[in-house]
Each structure stands twice: as structure tokens, then as C-alpha cells.
CSV table of C-alpha atoms in Angstrom, one decimal:
chain,number,residue,atom,x,y,z
Z,1,UNK,CA,-82.6,-145.4,40.5
Z,2,UNK,CA,-80.5,-143.8,43.2
Z,3,UNK,CA,-79.9,-140.0,43.1
Z,4,UNK,CA,-76.4,-139.0,41.8
Z,5,UNK,CA,-75.3,-137.9,45.3
Z,6,UNK,CA,-76.1,-141.3,46.8
Z,7,UNK,CA,-74.3,-143.1,43.9
Z,8,UNK,CA,-71.3,-140.9,44.5
Z,9,UNK,CA,-71.2,-141.7,48.2
Z,10,UNK,CA,-71.6,-145.4,47.5
Z,11,UNK,CA,-68.8,-145.3,44.9
Z,12,UNK,CA,-66.4,-143.6,47.4
Z,13,UNK,CA,-67.3,-146.1,50.1
Z,14,UNK,CA,-66.6,-149.0,47.9
Z,15,UNK,CA,-63.4,-147.5,46.8
Z,16,UNK,CA,-62.3,-147.1,50.4
Z,17,UNK,CA,-63.2,-150.7,51.2
Z,18,UNK,CA,-61.4,-152.2,48.2
Z,19,UNK,CA,-58.4,-149.9,48.1
Z,20,UNK,CA,-56.3,-151.7,50.8
Z,21,UNK,CA,-56.9,-155.0,49.1
Z,22,UNK,CA,-56.0,-153.7,45.6
Z,23,UNK,CA,-53.0,-151.7,46.8
Z,24,UNK,CA,-51.7,-154.7,48.8
Z,25,UNK,CA,-51.8,-156.8,45.6
Z,26,UNK,CA,-50.1,-154.2,43.5
Z,27,UNK,CA,-47.4,-153.3,46.1
Z,28,UNK,CA,-46.3,-156.9,46.5
Z,29,UNK,CA,-46.5,-157.8,42.8
Z,30,UNK,CA,-43.8,-157.3,40.3
Z,31,UNK,CA,-45.5,-154.4,38.5
Z,32,UNK,CA,-43.5,-153.0,35.6
Z,33,UNK,CA,-42.7,-149.3,36.1
Z,34,UNK,CA,-44.8,-148.2,33.1
Z,35,UNK,CA,-47.9,-150.3,33.9
Z,36,UNK,CA,-49.4,-148.3,36.7
Z,37,UNK,CA,-52.0,-145.5,37.2
Z,38,UNK,CA,-51.2,-142.0,36.0
Z,39,UNK,CA,-48.6,-139.8,37.6
Z,40,UNK,CA,-49.6,-137.1,40.1
Z,41,UNK,CA,-48.4,-133.6,40.9
Z,42,UNK,CA,-46.0,-135.0,43.5
Z,43,UNK,CA,-42.3,-136.0,43.0
Z,44,UNK,CA,-39.8,-138.1,44.8
Z,45,UNK,CA,-36.3,-136.9,45.5
Z,46,UNK,CA,-33.2,-138.8,46.8
Z,47,UNK,CA,-30.4,-137.4,48.8
Z,48,UNK,CA,-27.3,-139.7,48.4
Z,49,UNK,CA,-24.7,-139.6,51.1
Z,50,UNK,CA,-21.2,-139.1,49.5
Z,51,UNK,CA,-19.5,-139.7,52.9
Z,52,UNK,CA,-21.1,-143.1,53.5
Z,53,UNK,CA,-17.9,-145.0,53.0
Z,54,UNK,CA,-16.2,-143.0,55.8
Z,55,UNK,CA,-19.4,-142.4,57.8
Z,56,UNK,CA,-21.5,-145.6,58.2
Z,57,UNK,CA,-23.6,-143.9,60.9
Z,58,UNK,CA,-25.4,-142.0,58.1
Z,59,UNK,CA,-27.8,-143.7,55.7
Z,60,UNK,CA,-26.7,-144.1,52.1
Z,61,UNK,CA,-29.9,-142.7,50.7
Z,62,UNK,CA,-32.6,-140.4,52.2
Z,63,UNK,CA,-35.8,-140.0,50.2
Z,64,UNK,CA,-37.9,-136.8,50.3
Z,65,UNK,CA,-41.5,-136.3,49.0
Z,66,UNK,CA,-42.0,-133.0,47.2
Z,67,UNK,CA,-45.1,-131.3,45.9
Z,68,UNK,CA,-44.9,-129.6,42.5
Z,69,UNK,CA,-41.2,-130.3,42.6
Z,70,UNK,CA,-40.8,-127.3,45.0
Z,71,UNK,CA,-42.3,-127.7,48.4
Z,72,UNK,CA,-41.3,-130.5,50.6
Z,73,UNK,CA,-44.2,-132.2,52.3
Z,74,UNK,CA,-43.4,-132.0,56.0
Z,75,UNK,CA,-45.8,-132.9,58.8
Z,76,UNK,CA,-46.9,-129.7,60.5
Z,77,UNK,CA,-46.2,-127.6,57.5
Z,78,UNK,CA,-48.6,-125.9,55.1
Z,79,UNK,CA,-48.9,-129.2,53.3
Z,80,UNK,CA,-50.0,-131.2,56.3
Z,81,UNK,CA,-53.5,-131.7,54.9
Z,82,UNK,CA,-52.1,-133.6,51.9
Z,83,UNK,CA,-49.8,-135.7,54.0
Z,84,UNK,CA,-52.9,-136.7,56.1
Z,85,UNK,CA,-54.4,-137.8,52.8
Z,86,UNK,CA,-51.7,-140.5,52.4
Z,87,UNK,CA,-53.6,-143.6,53.6
Z,88,UNK,CA,-51.1,-146.2,52.5
Z,89,UNK,CA,-47.8,-145.6,50.8
Z,90,UNK,CA,-44.7,-147.4,49.6
Z,91,UNK,CA,-41.4,-146.2,48.2
Z,92,UNK,CA,-40.5,-148.9,45.7
Z,93,UNK,CA,-36.9,-149.5,44.5
Z,94,UNK,CA,-36.3,-151.3,41.2
Z,95,UNK,CA,-33.2,-152.7,39.5
Z,96,UNK,CA,-32.5,-152.0,35.8
Z,97,UNK,CA,-34.5,-155.1,34.9
Z,98,UNK,CA,-37.5,-153.4,36.4
Z,99,UNK,CA,-37.7,-155.9,39.2
Z,100,UNK,CA,-38.8,-154.6,42.6
Z,101,UNK,CA,-35.9,-155.4,44.9
Z,102,UNK,CA,-36.7,-153.3,48.0
Z,103,UNK,CA,-39.4,-151.1,49.5
Z,104,UNK,CA,-40.2,-148.8,52.4
Z,105,UNK,CA,-43.9,-148.6,53.4
Z,106,UNK,CA,-46.3,-147.3,55.9
Z,107,UNK,CA,-50.0,-146.4,56.7
Z,108,UNK,CA,-50.9,-142.8,57.1
Z,109,UNK,CA,-48.4,-139.9,56.8
Z,110,UNK,CA,-44.7,-140.7,57.1
Z,111,UNK,CA,-43.6,-140.1,60.6
Z,112,UNK,CA,-40.7,-137.9,59.5
Z,113,UNK,CA,-39.7,-136.0,56.4
Z,114,UNK,CA,-36.6,-138.1,56.4
Z,115,UNK,CA,-37.4,-141.4,54.9
Z,116,UNK,CA,-34.1,-143.4,54.9
Z,117,UNK,CA,-33.2,-146.5,53.0
Z,118,UNK,CA,-30.4,-148.6,54.3
Z,119,UNK,CA,-29.6,-150.3,50.9
Z,120,UNK,CA,-31.1,-153.6,51.9
Z,121,UNK,CA,-33.3,-155.8,49.7
Z,122,UNK,CA,-36.8,-157.1,50.6
Z,123,UNK,CA,-35.3,-160.2,52.3
Z,124,UNK,CA,-32.8,-158.1,54.3
Z,125,UNK,CA,-29.8,-158.9,52.3
Z,126,UNK,CA,-27.5,-156.1,51.1
Z,127,UNK,CA,-28.0,-155.0,47.5
Z,128,UNK,CA,-25.0,-154.4,45.3
Z,129,UNK,CA,-23.6,-150.9,45.0
Z,130,UNK,CA,-24.9,-149.2,41.8
Z,131,UNK,CA,-27.8,-147.4,40.3
Z,132,UNK,CA,-31.5,-148.1,40.9
Z,133,UNK,CA,-34.8,-146.4,40.2
Z,134,UNK,CA,-37.4,-145.5,42.8
Z,135,UNK,CA,-41.0,-144.2,42.9
Z,136,UNK,CA,-43.7,-143.4,45.5
Z,137,UNK,CA,-47.0,-145.3,45.3
Z,138,UNK,CA,-50.0,-144.5,47.5
Z,139,UNK,CA,-53.7,-144.4,48.0
Z,140,UNK,CA,-55.6,-141.2,49.0
Z,141,UNK,CA,-58.7,-140.8,51.1
Z,142,UNK,CA,-61.0,-141.6,48.2
Z,143,UNK,CA,-59.2,-144.9,47.5
Z,144,UNK,CA,-57.5,-143.6,44.3
Z,145,UNK,CA,-54.0,-145.0,43.7
Z,146,UNK,CA,-51.3,-142.7,42.5
Z,147,UNK,CA,-47.6,-142.8,41.8
Z,148,UNK,CA,-44.7,-140.3,41.3
Z,149,UNK,CA,-42.4,-140.2,38.3
Z,150,UNK,CA,-39.5,-142.6,38.8
Z,151,UNK,CA,-36.0,-141.3,39.7
Z,152,UNK,CA,-32.5,-142.7,39.6
Z,153,UNK,CA,-30.8,-143.5,42.9
Z,154,UNK,CA,-27.1,-144.2,43.4
Z,155,UNK,CA,-26.3,-146.7,46.2
Z,156,UNK,CA,-23.0,-147.1,48.0
Z,157,UNK,CA,-22.8,-149.0,51.3
Z,158,UNK,CA,-20.0,-148.7,53.8
Z,159,UNK,CA,-17.3,-151.3,53.3
Z,160,UNK,CA,-17.0,-151.6,57.1
Z,161,UNK,CA,-20.6,-152.7,57.4
Z,162,UNK,CA,-20.3,-155.2,54.5
Z,163,UNK,CA,-17.7,-157.1,56.5
Z,164,UNK,CA,-20.2,-158.6,58.9
Z,165,UNK,CA,-23.7,-158.1,57.6
Z,166,UNK,CA,-25.4,-161.5,57.1
Z,167,UNK,CA,-28.6,-163.3,57.8
Z,168,UNK,CA,-27.6,-163.0,61.5
Z,169,UNK,CA,-26.9,-159.3,61.4
Z,170,UNK,CA,-29.0,-156.6,59.8
Z,171,UNK,CA,-29.1,-152.9,60.3
Z,172,UNK,CA,-31.3,-149.8,60.3
Z,173,UNK,CA,-30.9,-146.1,60.5
Z,174,UNK,CA,-32.7,-143.5,62.6
Z,175,UNK,CA,-32.2,-139.9,63.8
Z,176,UNK,CA,-30.3,-141.4,66.8
Z,177,UNK,CA,-27.8,-143.3,64.8
Z,178,UNK,CA,-27.1,-146.8,63.4
Z,179,UNK,CA,-28.7,-149.9,64.8
Z,180,UNK,CA,-27.1,-153.3,64.3
Z,181,UNK,CA,-29.7,-156.1,64.8
Z,182,UNK,CA,-28.7,-159.5,66.0
Z,183,UNK,CA,-31.2,-162.2,65.2
Z,184,UNK,CA,-32.1,-164.8,67.9
Z,185,UNK,CA,-30.9,-167.6,65.6
Z,186,UNK,CA,-28.0,-168.4,65.6
Z,187,UNK,CA,-27.0,-165.9,68.4
Z,188,UNK,CA,-28.9,-167.7,71.1
Z,189,UNK,CA,-30.7,-171.0,71.7
Z,190,UNK,CA,-34.5,-170.7,72.1
Z,191,UNK,CA,-35.3,-169.4,75.6
Z,192,UNK,CA,-31.6,-169.1,76.5
Z,193,UNK,CA,-29.2,-166.2,76.9
Z,194,UNK,CA,-25.8,-167.8,76.5
Z,195,UNK,CA,-24.1,-166.8,73.2
Z,196,UNK,CA,-23.8,-169.6,70.7
Z,197,UNK,CA,-20.3,-170.6,69.5
Z,198,UNK,CA,-21.2,-170.1,65.9
Z,199,UNK,CA,-21.8,-166.4,66.6
Z,200,UNK,CA,-18.5,-165.6,68.1
Z,201,UNK,CA,-16.7,-164.7,64.9
Z,202,UNK,CA,-19.4,-162.2,63.8
Z,203,UNK,CA,-19.5,-160.6,67.3
Z,204,UNK,CA,-15.7,-160.2,67.2
Z,205,UNK,CA,-16.1,-158.3,63.9
Z,206,UNK,CA,-18.8,-156.1,65.4
Z,207,UNK,CA,-16.5,-155.4,68.3
Z,208,UNK,CA,-13.7,-154.2,66.0
Z,209,UNK,CA,-16.2,-152.1,64.1
Z,210,UNK,CA,-17.5,-150.4,67.3
Z,211,UNK,CA,-13.9,-149.7,68.4
Z,212,UNK,CA,-13.5,-147.4,65.4
Z,213,UNK,CA,-16.0,-145.0,67.0
Z,214,UNK,CA,-14.7,-144.7,70.6
Z,215,UNK,CA,-16.5,-141.4,71.3
Z,216,UNK,CA,-20.0,-142.6,70.3
Z,217,UNK,CA,-22.3,-143.9,73.0
Z,218,UNK,CA,-23.7,-147.4,72.7
Z,219,UNK,CA,-27.0,-148.9,73.9
Z,220,UNK,CA,-27.5,-152.7,73.8
Z,221,UNK,CA,-31.2,-153.6,73.9
Z,222,UNK,CA,-32.7,-157.0,74.2
Z,223,UNK,CA,-36.2,-157.6,72.6
Z,224,UNK,CA,-38.7,-160.5,72.7
Z,225,UNK,CA,-41.9,-161.5,71.0
Z,226,UNK,CA,-45.3,-161.7,72.8
Z,227,UNK,CA,-45.0,-165.4,73.5
Z,228,UNK,CA,-44.8,-166.0,77.2
Z,229,UNK,CA,-45.5,-163.7,80.1
Z,230,UNK,CA,-44.3,-160.1,80.3
Z,231,UNK,CA,-42.0,-161.0,83.2
Z,232,UNK,CA,-40.3,-163.8,81.4
Z,233,UNK,CA,-39.9,-161.8,78.2
Z,234,UNK,CA,-38.3,-158.9,80.2
Z,235,UNK,CA,-35.9,-161.2,82.0
Z,236,UNK,CA,-34.8,-163.1,78.9
Z,237,UNK,CA,-34.4,-159.9,76.9
Z,238,UNK,CA,-32.4,-158.3,79.7
Z,239,UNK,CA,-30.1,-161.3,80.1
Z,240,UNK,CA,-29.4,-161.4,76.4
Z,241,UNK,CA,-28.6,-157.7,76.3
Z,242,UNK,CA,-26.2,-158.2,79.2
Z,243,UNK,CA,-24.5,-161.1,77.5
Z,244,UNK,CA,-23.8,-159.0,74.4
Z,245,UNK,CA,-22.7,-156.1,76.6
Z,246,UNK,CA,-20.2,-158.3,78.4
Z,247,UNK,CA,-18.9,-159.8,75.2
Z,248,UNK,CA,-18.3,-156.4,73.7
Z,249,UNK,CA,-16.5,-155.2,76.8
Z,250,UNK,CA,-14.3,-158.3,76.9
Z,251,UNK,CA,-13.3,-157.7,73.3
Z,252,UNK,CA,-12.1,-154.1,73.4
Z,253,UNK,CA,-15.2,-151.9,73.7
Z,254,UNK,CA,-15.0,-149.5,76.6
Z,255,UNK,CA,-17.8,-150.3,79.2
Z,256,UNK,CA,-18.0,-146.6,80.2
Z,257,UNK,CA,-19.6,-145.8,76.8
Z,258,UNK,CA,-22.1,-148.6,77.0
Z,259,UNK,CA,-25.4,-149.3,78.7
Z,260,UNK,CA,-27.8,-152.3,78.3
Z,261,UNK,CA,-31.5,-152.9,78.9
Z,262,UNK,CA,-34.2,-155.5,78.3
Z,263,UNK,CA,-37.3,-154.2,76.6
Z,264,UNK,CA,-39.3,-157.4,76.5
Z,265,UNK,CA,-42.0,-157.2,73.8
Z,266,UNK,CA,-42.4,-153.4,74.0
Z,267,UNK,CA,-40.8,-152.5,70.7
Z,268,UNK,CA,-41.7,-155.0,67.9
Z,269,UNK,CA,-40.4,-154.4,64.4
Z,270,UNK,CA,-42.7,-157.0,62.9
Z,271,UNK,CA,-46.2,-158.6,63.3
Z,272,UNK,CA,-46.3,-160.9,66.3
Z,273,UNK,CA,-49.3,-162.7,64.8
Z,274,UNK,CA,-47.0,-164.6,62.4
Z,275,UNK,CA,-44.1,-167.0,63.2
Z,276,UNK,CA,-41.9,-165.0,60.8
Z,277,UNK,CA,-42.8,-161.8,62.6
Z,278,UNK,CA,-42.1,-163.2,66.1
Z,279,UNK,CA,-38.7,-164.5,64.9
Z,280,UNK,CA,-37.8,-161.0,63.8
Z,281,UNK,CA,-38.9,-159.5,67.1
Z,282,UNK,CA,-36.6,-161.8,69.1
Z,283,UNK,CA,-33.4,-159.9,68.7
Z,284,UNK,CA,-30.7,-157.8,70.3
Z,285,UNK,CA,-30.2,-154.3,69.0
Z,286,UNK,CA,-26.9,-152.5,69.3
Z,287,UNK,CA,-27.5,-148.8,68.8
Z,288,UNK,CA,-24.4,-146.7,67.9
Z,289,UNK,CA,-25.5,-143.2,68.8
Z,290,UNK,CA,-24.5,-140.2,66.7
Z,291,UNK,CA,-24.2,-138.2,70.0
Z,292,UNK,CA,-20.6,-138.3,71.3
Z,293,UNK,CA,-19.3,-138.5,74.8
């Protein structure tokens, strides 16, 4: 028989090995809110933006992780050790039928204390305005899975964004501002940089939206997947960014507030190992900066 200390070490090791597999299954399953491991001393808070209808540059919901309901867990603060203990985490959003409709996830501590949600579902489509519930689920360094109590979240998305969001256009928030993401299909043909006719209507709507913020800077960035050489990816991403830049300037957006660049495969937003991930990485981002000129 092994000594107790050895058995404990083996148990922890097995927990660490199995935790990612178990957590992955639970995170992607439709787990009812009440059927989950016990709640921890942490809580999740949501800051809803009451100005979102008039200020689409700000996210509709920002989540905060709190300890004992009092101290916000910020990287670099006194609670840094606990944040480092977050090995895998996911903020899960449920509708009132207790179906998981959206999530935000990561490995290791959140990169910022501001964890924003853009109001989109798991497939990128926009969820209806209304009330949802949310919770934080994670594994710690010993492989133990935990969750916070569920909270209610009110979602209101800018009516201006709703006008042109579709499978072709998605969006994301950051500290810099609002990013509108144009998918390769149907904006461009594979390997080409001429704008497809079926995208013209959507791009005209985006142009009108951007004209509503004449003092905000714009950066148009072309992105590629890892297929092909670095030089080819850089060139195609640059030419696509330039095509969108020219279209916007020809449809009322002042060139003096815009720049464009091709980033190649430098900034993926999905896994290049899968066809779906590569398709998401082939895109053009239009960043509407919060900073004004």
C-alpha cells in the first residue's frame, strides 16, 4: 500500500490530467444551472451600459469577477495569486429556458479585469434584447471545478449596429473601441481582393454608420490564415484592407481619419488547425477607435 502522501500526490496529478477533458465536456454541454459542483466564495457581477443605444462604441455588458462579494480580482492586485489559480474558465450565459446561448472563455487568468460581452450568441448571431442569467465556471490548480452563483443580466444592443450585423459582419469590443469584422465570404472571392457585388449593400450601411462618428479615428486591417507563404498572406491582407479603405472613402468616410494595413496571419482570432478557424481568420477588421481626432 502506498503511503498517504504518495496517494495524495497521485490523486492531484490525475485530477490535473483529467480536468481539461472533463471541463471541456461540461463547458460545451447543455448543463442545467442547478446540476453543477458546489458554489465557491467568488461571485460574478455585471455592469450594464445604459447608454448603449446612443453609444455603440461601448459594450452592452461588462462582467467583473469578485471575491467574497467585495474585492474585485484584478491582475497585479492583492488577489493575483487566486487569479493565477484559474487554469480554465468560462462565463456562461443562459436564456430563461436554461439553455446556454453564449459564453466567454480562456485559459489562465483573464487578461483584463474588464471582461466584455457583445451580446452575441455562440454562433455569432445577435441575441434578442432582454434578460439572461450568467455564471463563471472554472478549474483551479488542483483540477477542482467550481462555479459562482448565477446573476441576472439585462441586454440591450445598439439599434445602429443591428441594421447591418449578419453572418458577413460580426463585432467585438476592446479598450481601443469597436471592431467590425468582415468575413472573407462573401466580401471577397478566395485569394482575391476585389469586393464582391453582394457585399456592396452591407458596406454602404457600414459607411453610413461610420459617418455618424466623424471625430473618431479608423483603422482598416486585413488578416489571413496560415495557408500559403508569409509574403502572399501579407500582400492579400494588405490589398483587401486597401479595397475596403477605398470603398469607405468613396462613400462618405473622410480619408484623413483612416489608415489601412495588412497583418497577414499575425493576429488570428481562431485556431488555424481547423477549416472553420481558418475561415474566421480570413477577414478585414474595421476598428472604430474611442480616441478622437
